[in-house]
Tab-separated table of C-alpha atoms and ligand atoms in Angstrom:
chain	number	residue	atom	x	y	z
A	376	UNK	CA	2.559	-13.913	53.561
A	377	UNK	CA	1.176	-13.212	49.948
A	378	UNK	CA	2.569	-11.049	47.314
A	379	UNK	CA	-0.012	-9.453	44.380
A	380	UNK	CA	1.861	-9.126	41.186
A	381	UNK	CA	0.789	-7.179	38.002
A	382	UNK	CA	2.875	-5.095	35.503
A	383	UNK	CA	1.785	-1.897	32.752
A	384	UNK	CA	3.337	0.683	30.929
A	385	UNK	CA	4.639	1.615	27.710
A	386	UNK	CA	7.592	3.482	26.151
A	387	UNK	CA	6.120	6.417	24.889
A	388	UNK	CA	7.578	8.033	22.070
A	389	UNK	CA	5.428	12.033	21.948
A	390	UNK	CA	6.891	12.362	18.429
A	391	UNK	CA	5.087	9.432	16.338
A	392	UNK	CA	2.263	9.955	14.572
A	393	UNK	CA	-0.748	8.124	16.034
A	394	UNK	CA	-1.893	7.030	19.520
A	395	UNK	CA	-1.617	4.110	21.595
A	396	UNK	CA	-4.746	2.348	22.355
A	397	UNK	CA	-4.872	-1.040	23.901
A	398	UNK	CA	-4.777	-2.765	21.131
A	399	UNK	CA	-1.825	-1.034	20.074
A	400	UNK	CA	-0.366	-1.734	23.336
A	401	UNK	CA	-1.416	-5.393	24.161
A	402	UNK	CA	-2.221	-7.010	20.831
A	403	UNK	CA	-2.908	-10.261	22.291
A	404	UNK	CA	-5.067	-8.675	24.994
A	405	UNK	CA	-4.190	-9.409	28.804
A	406	UNK	CA	-2.225	-12.373	30.413
A	407	UNK	CA	-4.875	-13.714	32.759
A	408	UNK	CA	-3.662	-13.811	35.980
A	409	UNK	CA	-4.095	-17.464	36.531
A	410	UNK	CA	-1.481	-17.582	33.265
A	411	UNK	CA	1.356	-15.580	34.933
A	412	UNK	CA	3.060	-18.396	36.803
A	413	UNK	CA	3.073	-20.583	34.309
A	414	UNK	CA	3.661	-18.394	31.553
A	415	UNK	CA	6.957	-16.115	33.408
A	416	UNK	CA	7.841	-18.978	36.110
A	417	UNK	CA	11.896	-18.931	35.431
A	418	UNK	CA	12.133	-16.645	32.803
A	419	UNK	CA	14.628	-13.473	32.725
A	420	UNK	CA	11.658	-10.785	32.792
A	421	UNK	CA	10.795	-8.701	35.324
A	422	UNK	CA	7.830	-10.794	36.734
A	423	UNK	CA	10.473	-14.003	36.528
A	424	UNK	CA	12.714	-12.544	38.799
A	425	UNK	CA	9.803	-11.406	41.005
A	426	UNK	CA	8.599	-15.520	41.265
A	427	UNK	CA	11.956	-16.303	41.792
A	428	UNK	CA	11.881	-14.039	45.252
A	429	UNK	CA	8.528	-15.279	46.235
A	430	UNK	CA	9.527	-19.148	46.085
A	431	UNK	CA	12.924	-18.320	47.959
A	432	UNK	CA	11.497	-16.313	50.737
A	433	UNK	CA	8.419	-18.450	51.245
A	434	UNK	CA	5.505	-16.536	50.141
A	435	UNK	CA	3.110	-16.879	47.725
A	436	UNK	CA	2.210	-15.075	44.582
A	437	UNK	CA	-1.165	-13.520	43.861
A	438	UNK	CA	-0.527	-12.662	39.883
A	439	UNK	CA	-3.625	-10.796	38.468
A	440	UNK	CA	-3.870	-9.821	34.900
A	441	UNK	CA	-1.032	-8.236	32.928
A	442	UNK	CA	-0.855	-5.432	30.675
A	443	UNK	CA	2.621	-7.157	28.783
A	444	UNK	CA	4.288	-7.980	25.726
A	445	UNK	CA	6.722	-11.003	26.221
A	446	UNK	CA	7.169	-10.185	29.516
A	447	UNK	CA	8.099	-6.440	28.496
A	448	UNK	CA	6.995	-3.592	27.531
A	449	UNK	CA	5.834	-1.755	23.937
A	450	UNK	CA	7.067	1.428	22.946
A	451	UNK	CA	4.661	3.779	21.237
A	452	UNK	CA	3.094	6.894	20.175
A	453	UNK	CA	1.212	9.030	23.452
A	454	UNK	CA	-1.528	6.879	25.226
A	455	UNK	CA	-5.130	7.822	25.246
A	456	UNK	CA	-6.827	8.341	28.178
A	457	UNK	CA	-9.269	5.668	27.722
A	458	UNK	CA	-6.369	3.130	27.173
A	459	UNK	CA	-4.536	4.591	30.350
A	460	UNK	CA	-8.026	4.403	32.231
A	461	UNK	CA	-8.995	1.254	30.961
A	462	UNK	CA	-5.978	-0.686	32.328
A	463	UNK	CA	-6.225	0.821	35.807
A	464	UNK	CA	-10.081	0.009	36.206
A	465	UNK	CA	-9.303	-3.606	35.096
A	466	UNK	CA	-6.420	-4.164	37.268
A	467	UNK	CA	-7.521	-1.811	40.412
A	468	UNK	CA	-10.883	-3.771	39.968
A	469	UNK	CA	-8.875	-6.948	39.889
A	470	UNK	CA	-6.805	-6.176	43.423
A	471	UNK	CA	-10.164	-4.883	44.990
A	472	UNK	CA	-11.287	-8.294	44.700
A	473	UNK	CA	-8.195	-9.317	46.229
A	474	UNK	CA	-8.251	-6.457	49.155
A	475	UNK	CA	-7.507	-8.558	52.649
A	476	UNK	CA	-5.314	-11.547	51.122
A	477	UNK	CA	-2.179	-9.496	50.493
A	478	UNK	CA	0.209	-8.138	52.358
A	479	UNK	CA	1.892	-6.360	49.665
A	480	UNK	CA	2.564	-5.752	45.889
A	481	UNK	CA	5.014	-6.013	42.952
A	482	UNK	CA	4.259	-3.475	40.369
A	483	UNK	CA	6.292	-3.581	37.001
A	484	UNK	CA	6.296	-0.333	35.347
A	485	UNK	CA	8.382	1.132	32.889
A	486	UNK	CA	8.833	5.021	33.885
A	487	UNK	CA	8.809	6.384	30.512
A	488	UNK	CA	5.229	6.314	29.568
A	489	UNK	CA	3.197	9.388	28.963
A	490	UNK	CA	-1.530	9.380	28.576
A	491	UNK	CA	-3.470	12.275	27.526
A	492	UNK	CA	-4.601	11.633	31.087
A	493	UNK	CA	-1.403	12.632	32.953
A	494	UNK	CA	2.140	12.399	31.169
A	495	UNK	CA	3.824	10.516	33.944
A	496	UNK	CA	1.819	7.745	33.292
A	497	UNK	CA	3.468	6.118	36.753
A	498	UNK	CA	2.579	8.876	38.880
A	499	UNK	CA	-0.982	8.033	37.576
A	500	UNK	CA	-0.720	4.010	37.790
A	501	UNK	CA	0.534	4.588	41.201
A	502	UNK	CA	-2.129	6.688	42.082
A	503	UNK	CA	-4.712	4.497	40.761
A	504	UNK	CA	-3.536	1.905	43.186
A	505	UNK	CA	-3.175	3.514	45.913
A	506	UNK	CA	-6.768	4.704	46.246
A	507	UNK	CA	-7.214	0.685	46.353
A	508	UNK	CA	-4.815	-0.386	48.258
A	509	UNK	CA	-3.899	2.404	50.892
A	510	UNK	CA	-0.473	1.851	52.800
A	511	UNK	CA	-0.110	-1.736	51.831
A	512	UNK	CA	3.484	-1.640	50.611
A	513	UNK	CA	4.124	-1.687	47.257
A	514	UNK	CA	7.477	-1.991	45.066
A	515	UNK	CA	8.081	-1.551	41.270
A	516	UNK	CA	10.892	-2.472	38.960
A	517	UNK	CA	11.909	-0.066	35.932
A	518	UNK	CA	13.556	-0.039	32.433
A	519	UNK	CA	16.993	2.231	32.511
A	520	UNK	CA	14.738	4.621	29.878
A	521	UNK	CA	12.477	5.591	32.744
A	522	UNK	CA	11.847	9.062	33.242
A	523	UNK	CA	11.678	9.686	37.012
A	524	UNK	CA	9.479	12.006	38.966
A	525	UNK	CA	9.351	12.579	42.609
A	526	UNK	CA	5.298	11.712	42.738
A	527	UNK	CA	6.529	8.288	41.722
A	528	UNK	CA	8.937	8.279	44.836
A	529	UNK	CA	6.474	9.608	46.864
A	530	UNK	CA	3.723	7.107	46.065
A	531	UNK	CA	6.028	3.904	45.915
A	532	UNK	CA	8.050	2.029	48.602
A	533	UNK	CA	11.154	1.428	46.626
A	534	UNK	CA	11.644	1.660	42.970
A	535	UNK	CA	14.598	-0.577	41.284
A	536	UNK	CA	15.335	0.030	37.709
A	537	UNK	CA	17.216	-2.468	35.604
A	538	UNK	CA	21.587	-0.957	34.986
A	539	UNK	CA	21.960	-2.100	31.582
A	540	UNK	CA	21.323	-1.225	27.878
A	541	UNK	CA	20.523	-3.283	26.138
A	542	UNK	CA	18.242	-4.592	28.997
A	543	UNK	CA	19.608	-8.069	30.247
A	544	UNK	CA	18.665	-7.646	34.042
A	545	UNK	CA	15.095	-7.124	34.496
A	546	UNK	CA	14.912	-9.961	36.259
A	547	UNK	CA	16.964	-8.696	38.376
A	548	UNK	CA	15.241	-5.842	39.083
A	549	UNK	CA	12.100	-7.685	39.572
A	550	UNK	CA	13.519	-9.909	42.069
A	551	UNK	CA	15.165	-6.927	44.176
A	552	UNK	CA	11.947	-5.471	43.836
A	553	UNK	CA	10.255	-8.143	45.417
A	554	UNK	CA	12.954	-9.385	48.004
A	555	UNK	CA	13.253	-5.648	49.576
A	556	UNK	CA	9.422	-5.741	49.414
A	557	UNK	CA	9.207	-8.926	51.550
A	558	UNK	CA	11.935	-8.113	53.966
A	559	UNK	CA	10.248	-4.547	54.481
A	560	UNK	CA	7.124	-6.239	55.281
A	561	UNK	CA	8.892	-8.749	57.776
A	562	UNK	CA	10.639	-5.239	59.187
A	563	UNK	CA	13.815	-6.540	58.584
A	564	UNK	CA	14.949	-3.495	56.052
A	565	UNK	CA	13.528	-0.131	55.962
A	566	UNK	CA	14.320	1.238	52.411
A	567	UNK	CA	14.530	5.172	51.700
A	568	UNK	CA	14.757	6.517	48.614
A	569	UNK	CA	16.593	9.870	46.833
A	570	UNK	CA	16.157	11.205	43.627
A	571	UNK	CA	18.629	13.340	41.601
A	572	UNK	CA	17.514	14.783	38.314
A	573	UNK	CA	19.788	15.968	35.851
A	574	UNK	CA	19.018	18.229	33.351
A	575	UNK	CA	20.382	15.944	30.129
A	576	UNK	CA	18.366	14.091	27.527
A	577	UNK	CA	20.821	11.354	26.211
A	578	UNK	CA	19.529	9.743	22.448
A	579	UNK	CA	18.516	6.581	23.207
A	580	UNK	CA	20.517	5.613	20.155
A	581	UNK	CA	24.170	6.638	21.580
A	582	UNK	CA	22.769	5.921	25.796
A	583	UNK	CA	24.136	2.273	25.984
A	584	UNK	CA	26.302	0.300	28.480
A	585	UNK	CA	28.666	-2.113	26.674
A	586	UNK	CA	30.967	0.766	25.872
A	587	UNK	CA	31.716	4.535	26.548
A	588	UNK	CA	29.640	6.550	28.790
A	589	UNK	CA	27.035	4.224	29.671
A	590	UNK	CA	29.532	1.780	30.058
A	591	UNK	CA	31.184	4.064	32.815
A	592	UNK	CA	28.559	5.249	34.715
A	593	UNK	CA	26.804	1.915	35.161
A	594	UNK	CA	30.360	0.818	36.726
A	595	UNK	CA	30.545	3.440	39.149
A	596	UNK	CA	27.358	3.160	40.640
A	597	UNK	CA	27.596	-0.250	41.306
A	598	UNK	CA	30.811	0.586	43.093
A	599	UNK	CA	28.805	3.208	44.762
A	600	UNK	CA	26.445	0.371	46.032
A	601	UNK	CA	29.137	-1.510	47.040
A	602	UNK	CA	30.954	1.240	48.967
A	603	UNK	CA	28.394	2.670	51.184
A	604	UNK	CA	26.413	-0.403	51.290
A	605	UNK	CA	23.372	0.887	49.758
A	606	UNK	CA	20.489	-1.638	49.148
A	607	UNK	CA	20.644	-0.269	45.380
A	608	UNK	CA	21.385	2.930	42.936
A	609	UNK	CA	20.488	3.146	39.402
A	610	UNK	CA	21.270	5.586	36.775
A	611	UNK	CA	17.983	5.987	34.721
A	612	UNK	CA	19.181	7.002	31.053
A	613	UNK	CA	15.566	8.704	30.592
A	614	UNK	CA	13.289	8.232	27.366
A	615	UNK	CA	14.324	11.534	24.966
A	616	UNK	CA	11.340	10.762	22.791
A	617	UNK	CA	8.956	11.011	25.680
A	618	UNK	CA	8.138	15.046	25.974
A	619	UNK	CA	7.205	15.648	29.626
A	620	UNK	CA	8.004	17.515	32.308
A	621	UNK	CA	10.091	14.880	34.091
A	622	UNK	CA	11.938	13.601	31.159
A	623	UNK	CA	15.603	13.609	32.024
A	624	UNK	CA	18.082	11.389	33.242
A	625	UNK	CA	18.340	10.789	37.043
A	626	UNK	CA	20.087	8.992	39.467
A	627	UNK	CA	17.713	7.034	42.154
A	628	UNK	CA	19.396	5.444	45.462
A	629	UNK	CA	18.308	2.937	48.221
A	630	UNK	CA	19.102	2.992	51.633
A	631	UNK	CA	18.115	1.415	54.820
A	632	UNK	CA	17.089	3.555	57.654
A	633	UNK	CA	18.333	7.325	55.724
A	634	UNK	CA	17.655	9.191	52.676
A	635	UNK	CA	20.975	8.739	50.521
A	636	UNK	CA	21.264	12.144	49.290
A	637	UNK	CA	24.774	12.747	48.996
A	638	UNK	CA	25.555	9.308	47.237
A	639	UNK	CA	23.111	10.096	44.416
A	640	UNK	CA	24.935	13.692	44.319
A	641	UNK	CA	27.735	11.595	43.605
A	642	UNK	CA	26.686	9.569	41.257
A	643	UNK	CA	25.026	12.901	39.395
A	644	UNK	CA	28.603	14.733	39.057
A	645	UNK	CA	30.326	11.771	37.771
A	646	UNK	CA	27.436	10.954	35.120
A	647	UNK	CA	27.494	15.204	34.619
A	648	UNK	CA	31.392	15.073	34.126
A	649	UNK	CA	30.288	12.813	30.784
A	650	UNK	CA	27.423	14.986	29.689
A	651	UNK	CA	29.071	15.411	26.226
A	652	UNK	CA	30.391	12.016	25.752
A	653	UNK	CA	26.597	10.821	24.000
A	654	UNK	CA	27.112	12.580	20.991
A	655	UNK	CA	27.822	10.403	18.102
A	656	UNK	CA	28.227	10.074	14.571
A	657	UNK	CA	24.598	9.963	11.876
A	658	UNK	CA	25.361	7.673	9.220
A	659	UNK	CA	22.637	7.857	6.182
A	660	UNK	CA	21.412	4.766	4.723
A	661	UNK	CA	24.094	5.209	1.894
A	662	UNK	CA	26.931	5.665	4.698
A	663	UNK	CA	25.955	2.461	6.796
A	664	UNK	CA	25.954	0.062	3.782
A	665	UNK	CA	29.486	1.393	2.323
A	666	UNK	CA	30.471	0.904	6.156
A	667	UNK	CA	28.928	-1.780	6.737
A	668	UNK	CA	30.614	-3.545	2.714
A	669	UNK	CA	34.014	-2.542	4.537
A	670	UNK	CA	33.681	-4.737	7.862
A	671	UNK	CA	32.319	-8.326	6.537
A	672	UNK	CA	34.631	-10.532	7.149
A	673	UNK	CA	33.240	-14.630	7.574
A	674	UNK	CA	30.053	-14.033	9.564
A	675	UNK	CA	27.533	-11.038	8.031
A	676	UNK	CA	27.345	-7.452	9.402
A	677	UNK	CA	24.455	-5.755	11.628
A	678	UNK	CA	22.756	-2.851	10.256
A	679	UNK	CA	20.409	-1.470	13.081
A	680	UNK	CA	17.858	1.196	11.379
A	681	UNK	CA	17.978	3.212	15.047
A	682	UNK	CA	15.863	5.425	13.768
A	683	UNK	CA	12.938	3.604	13.257
A	684	UNK	CA	13.247	1.739	15.955
A	685	UNK	CA	9.467	-0.212	16.923
A	686	UNK	CA	11.319	-0.320	20.610
A	687	UNK	CA	11.966	3.691	20.473
A	688	UNK	CA	7.920	4.291	19.265
A	689	UNK	CA	8.697	4.549	15.874
A	690	UNK	CA	6.299	2.500	13.151
A	691	UNK	CA	9.280	-0.043	12.158
A	692	UNK	CA	7.744	0.527	8.606
A	693	UNK	CA	10.943	3.154	7.450
A	694	UNK	CA	12.012	2.067	4.199
A	695	UNK	CA	15.181	3.911	3.899
A	696	UNK	CA	17.551	1.083	4.574
A	697	UNK	CA	15.445	-1.736	2.405
A	698	UNK	CA	15.255	1.072	-0.603
A	699	UNK	CA	19.441	0.947	-0.241
A	700	UNK	CA	20.077	-2.358	-0.020
A	701	UNK	CA	17.585	-2.823	-3.267
A	702	UNK	CA	19.613	-0.781	-5.205
A	703	UNK	CA	22.629	-2.363	-4.038
A	704	UNK	CA	21.255	-6.229	-4.753
A	705	UNK	CA	24.164	-7.607	-2.997
A	706	UNK	CA	24.055	-11.059	-2.759
A	707	UNK	CA	23.485	-12.649	0.736
A	708	UNK	CA	21.564	-9.348	1.995
A	709	UNK	CA	18.345	-9.482	4.249
A	710	UNK	CA	16.539	-7.098	5.837
A	711	UNK	CA	14.805	-8.166	9.134
A	712	UNK	CA	11.041	-7.433	10.003
A	713	UNK	CA	9.174	-4.798	8.775
A	714	UNK	CA	6.091	-4.459	10.280
A	715	UNK	CA	3.500	-4.027	7.244
A	716	UNK	CA	-0.245	-5.989	8.256
A	717	UNK	CA	-1.833	-4.813	5.035
A	718	UNK	CA	1.273	-6.488	2.874
A	719	UNK	CA	1.392	-9.751	5.084
A	720	UNK	CA	-2.453	-10.084	5.172
A	721	UNK	CA	-3.068	-9.722	1.114
A	722	UNK	CA	0.064	-12.093	0.927
A	723	UNK	CA	-1.867	-15.012	2.615
A	724	UNK	CA	-4.668	-14.489	1.424
A	725	UNK	CA	-3.992	-14.477	-2.025
A	726	UNK	CA	-0.761	-16.328	-2.017
A	727	UNK	CA	1.204	-19.556	-1.406
A	728	UNK	CA	5.033	-20.016	-1.847
A	729	UNK	CA	6.541	-19.699	-4.836
A	730	UNK	CA	4.227	-17.213	-6.166
A	731	UNK	CA	6.082	-14.446	-7.555
A	732	UNK	CA	4.274	-11.017	-6.622
A	733	UNK	CA	4.522	-7.238	-7.311
A	734	UNK	CA	3.510	-5.642	-4.216
A	735	UNK	CA	3.807	-2.246	-2.054
A	736	UNK	CA	5.460	-2.263	1.188
A	737	UNK	CA	6.254	-0.389	4.284
A	738	UNK	CA	6.124	3.523	4.625
A	739	UNK	CA	2.267	3.909	5.111
A	740	UNK	CA	2.656	5.264	8.904
A	741	UNK	CA	4.812	8.407	8.160
A	742	UNK	CA	6.473	9.937	5.203
A	743	UNK	CA	9.844	10.370	7.524
A	744	UNK	CA	10.197	6.496	6.758
A	745	UNK	CA	10.359	7.061	3.105
A	746	UNK	CA	7.992	6.210	0.685
A	747	UNK	CA	6.703	2.985	0.439
A	748	UNK	CA	8.658	0.238	-1.639
A	749	UNK	CA	7.292	-1.522	-4.856
A	750	UNK	CA	8.750	-4.847	-5.056
A	751	UNK	CA	8.282	-6.295	-8.768
A	752	UNK	CA	9.123	-10.083	-8.998
A	753	UNK	CA	9.925	-10.571	-5.845
A	754	UNK	CA	9.244	-14.428	-5.065
A	755	UNK	CA	7.378	-15.855	-1.387
A	756	UNK	CA	10.185	-17.987	0.170
A	757	UNK	CA	8.070	-18.664	3.427
A	758	UNK	CA	4.857	-17.867	5.589
A	759	UNK	CA	5.297	-18.230	8.865
A	760	UNK	CA	2.951	-17.939	12.035
A	761	UNK	CA	5.454	-15.137	13.715
A	762	UNK	CA	5.448	-17.007	17.084
A	763	UNK	CA	8.863	-17.646	18.469
A	764	UNK	CA	10.778	-18.282	22.267
A	765	UNK	CA	12.847	-15.028	22.524
A	766	UNK	CA	16.884	-16.193	22.594
A	767	UNK	CA	18.367	-12.609	23.330
A	768	UNK	CA	19.055	-11.464	27.089
A	769	UNK	CA	16.490	-8.949	27.198
A	770	UNK	CA	13.476	-11.780	27.840
A	771	UNK	CA	15.218	-14.936	27.706
A	772	UNK	CA	12.943	-18.072	27.621
A	773	UNK	CA	9.850	-15.677	26.476
A	774	UNK	CA	7.221	-16.263	24.196
A	775	UNK	CA	6.802	-13.793	21.795
A	776	UNK	CA	4.404	-13.338	18.277
A	777	UNK	CA	5.035	-10.692	15.468
A	778	UNK	CA	2.113	-12.208	13.825
A	779	UNK	CA	1.649	-13.496	10.767
A	780	UNK	CA	4.933	-12.937	8.743
A	781	UNK	CA	6.112	-13.875	5.072
A	782	UNK	CA	10.002	-13.976	3.645
A	783	UNK	CA	10.350	-12.695	0.139
A	784	UNK	CA	13.486	-12.012	-2.488
A	785	UNK	CA	13.905	-9.927	-5.175
A	786	UNK	CA	16.720	-10.402	-6.838
A	787	UNK	CA	19.792	-10.947	-3.838
A	788	UNK	CA	18.021	-8.869	-1.182
A	789	UNK	CA	15.475	-10.912	1.244
A	790	UNK	CA	12.692	-9.203	3.308
A	791	UNK	CA	10.713	-10.000	6.256
A	792	UNK	CA	7.629	-8.669	6.835
A	793	UNK	CA	5.528	-9.163	10.025
A	794	UNK	CA	2.393	-8.034	11.170
A	795	UNK	CA	2.933	-7.041	15.006
A	796	UNK	CA	5.205	-3.760	15.639
A	797	UNK	CA	8.203	-5.400	17.392
A	798	UNK	CA	12.222	-4.146	17.484
A	799	UNK	CA	14.559	-7.177	16.659
A	800	UNK	CA	16.194	-8.538	19.286
A	801	UNK	CA	18.109	-11.735	18.161
A	802	UNK	CA	18.164	-14.038	14.769
A	803	UNK	CA	14.971	-15.907	15.952
A	804	UNK	CA	12.667	-13.838	13.921
A	805	UNK	CA	14.735	-14.973	10.535
A	806	UNK	CA	15.111	-18.393	11.706
A	807	UNK	CA	11.640	-18.403	11.845
A	808	UNK	CA	10.437	-18.134	8.673
A	809	UNK	CA	13.456	-21.006	8.007
A	810	UNK	CA	16.721	-18.436	7.044
A	811	UNK	CA	20.293	-20.429	7.456
A	812	UNK	CA	21.848	-17.426	8.852
A	813	UNK	CA	25.338	-18.425	7.823
A	814	UNK	CA	23.907	-17.452	4.210
A	815	UNK	CA	23.743	-13.836	4.986
A	816	UNK	CA	26.538	-11.153	4.754
A	817	UNK	CA	24.310	-8.171	5.743
A	818	UNK	CA	21.682	-8.639	8.011
A	819	UNK	CA	19.439	-4.993	8.616
A	820	UNK	CA	17.132	-4.972	11.476
A	821	UNK	CA	15.125	-1.927	13.278
A	822	UNK	CA	16.379	-1.365	16.913
A	823	UNK	CA	18.548	0.839	18.516
A	824	UNK	CA	20.271	-1.144	21.234
A	825	UNK	CA	18.563	-4.396	22.246
A	826	UNK	CA	19.447	-6.533	19.925
A	827	UNK	CA	23.071	-5.785	20.945
A	828	UNK	CA	22.913	-8.296	23.548
A	829	UNK	CA	22.471	-11.116	20.974
A	830	UNK	CA	24.501	-10.010	18.073
A	831	UNK	CA	27.419	-8.241	19.694
A	832	UNK	CA	30.167	-11.262	19.206
A	833	UNK	CA	27.823	-13.123	17.129
A	834	UNK	CA	28.445	-10.526	14.074
A	835	UNK	CA	31.250	-9.262	12.082
A	836	UNK	CA	30.597	-5.876	12.950
A	837	UNK	CA	27.465	-3.494	13.914
A	838	UNK	CA	27.055	-0.417	12.280
A	839	UNK	CA	23.714	2.336	13.276
A	840	UNK	CA	21.982	3.351	9.992
A	841	UNK	CA	20.378	7.003	11.490
A	842	UNK	CA	18.112	8.037	8.121
A	843	UNK	CA	15.278	10.129	9.200
A	844	UNK	CA	12.614	8.695	11.754
A	845	UNK	CA	11.117	9.091	14.314
A	846	UNK	CA	14.200	8.328	16.874
A	847	UNK	CA	16.576	10.302	15.542
A	848	UNK	CA	20.118	10.851	17.134
A	849	UNK	CA	20.295	14.500	16.881
A	850	UNK	CA	17.590	15.117	19.711
A	851	UNK	CA	17.391	18.942	17.973
A	852	UNK	CA	14.832	17.535	14.973
A	853	UNK	CA	11.969	16.601	17.869
A	854	UNK	CA	9.619	19.856	18.132
A	855	UNK	CA	9.517	19.842	22.206
A	856	UNK	CA	6.460	21.529	23.826
A	857	UNK	CA	6.546	19.741	28.131
A	858	UNK	CA	10.035	19.140	28.776
A	859	UNK	CA	11.705	21.826	31.798
A	860	UNK	CA	14.223	24.229	30.004
A	861	UNK	CA	17.122	24.558	30.345
A	862	UNK	CA	18.442	21.084	29.025
A	863	UNK	CA	21.001	19.505	27.553
A	864	UNK	CA	21.718	19.084	24.292
A	865	UNK	CA	18.877	21.664	23.411
A	866	UNK	CA	20.731	24.462	24.966
A	867	UNK	CA	23.557	24.681	26.892
A	868	UNK	CA	23.333	24.655	30.661
A	869	UNK	CA	25.687	25.658	33.140
A	870	UNK	CA	25.451	23.490	36.376
A	871	UNK	CA	23.722	20.203	37.187
A	872	UNK	CA	21.613	22.197	39.628
A	873	UNK	CA	19.492	23.400	37.261
B	883	LIG	ZN1	14.533	0.549	27.542
């Protein structure tokens, strides 16, 4: 048995400035089919999980080219029509060449993608794939931030979401999707799905499974899988920055031989009872610094500037937290990856380690993230090529590339500037510039939740900063046009059946 493997997706922030092109989706270009097994076997990624299931079942993997970033997905503004059609043209051309050679398709998608060609990017991707593969079974793994539609179910033979935020079970979702695909092809199982959408948008910053309502829901969903002997069940947090008709949280259940409707409804009711519990306070950069300083013990406190999270589609060049850090000038302060490829290029081309420079950084993409900052007499501490191996649970072992990187120091405050727009998952972007992590007290970074997989337990405390940015906690700040109304928290909703 042969299973064809591929991957394409994006987490779309419809309110982010600009558009996602192929070049910004995957700055390093395609991962070629022939390199996939060497790059992803044994990694904690969707593909790592798919390869594990294939090996376990004695099947053979047939990877075609992938549009992926370190085995996972990027995030950014709405995807151009050209990008979506180019990627699916490329993938389906590859698939056509192999028609007749494979028995099933594993297609890793995100679920939270919007494109100019279709606000439901996954519907478009699945449709394009179906035009080539016809009735050949196809399953997918999905991100917990997927916005699911009935069309996706109609076009798929099995959707398997990750359950955790921060995402630490990507491998498991890829494994489950592929394992059930193979069993389905053999006739050992007959998966049927039910989707229950819930009229609720959850801020990406407060939707997590390490604590609070997200944790309770994840545990309740897992209990239901056991109790009803389901193949799988996922609570999708949805991606509230994606402005499309299918944006909402939802519950998807998968059972053997019957449509598990009442099971999905039971989980959805449990979610609905907790619909107001995702609200959290919003701290300015100044308030976040005060709180962080009050919590420093022997190590460092992490301040995550969630509203400028590149993983949520924001530019990652916002300056609100950095400005506050520079103003206070507290020894042991470092701001992690701020994305400014122009500043990095200038420093690489014109300077060396030890040079003292004055340069403007950040604030280039969207005024909401703050004005550019003029660094005065900053010393260049180190350069890096930006390549690292991830140590974070979301993509442990996968190679990542932040592009050319510089570490600078102005006064007591250090700053890392990178060329490619990634959120911070772990301490590797610091270590790759030679940082000794034990020297810091206050560590700033740009991420909402995924950094928690690594830093929770390592940091003295974690404090979330929510200065103005493209990923706010207060969703009423977004000018939605396409979501279905009524929906919480934009307006009051009487019943889950809206
Ligand atoms: Zn996600």
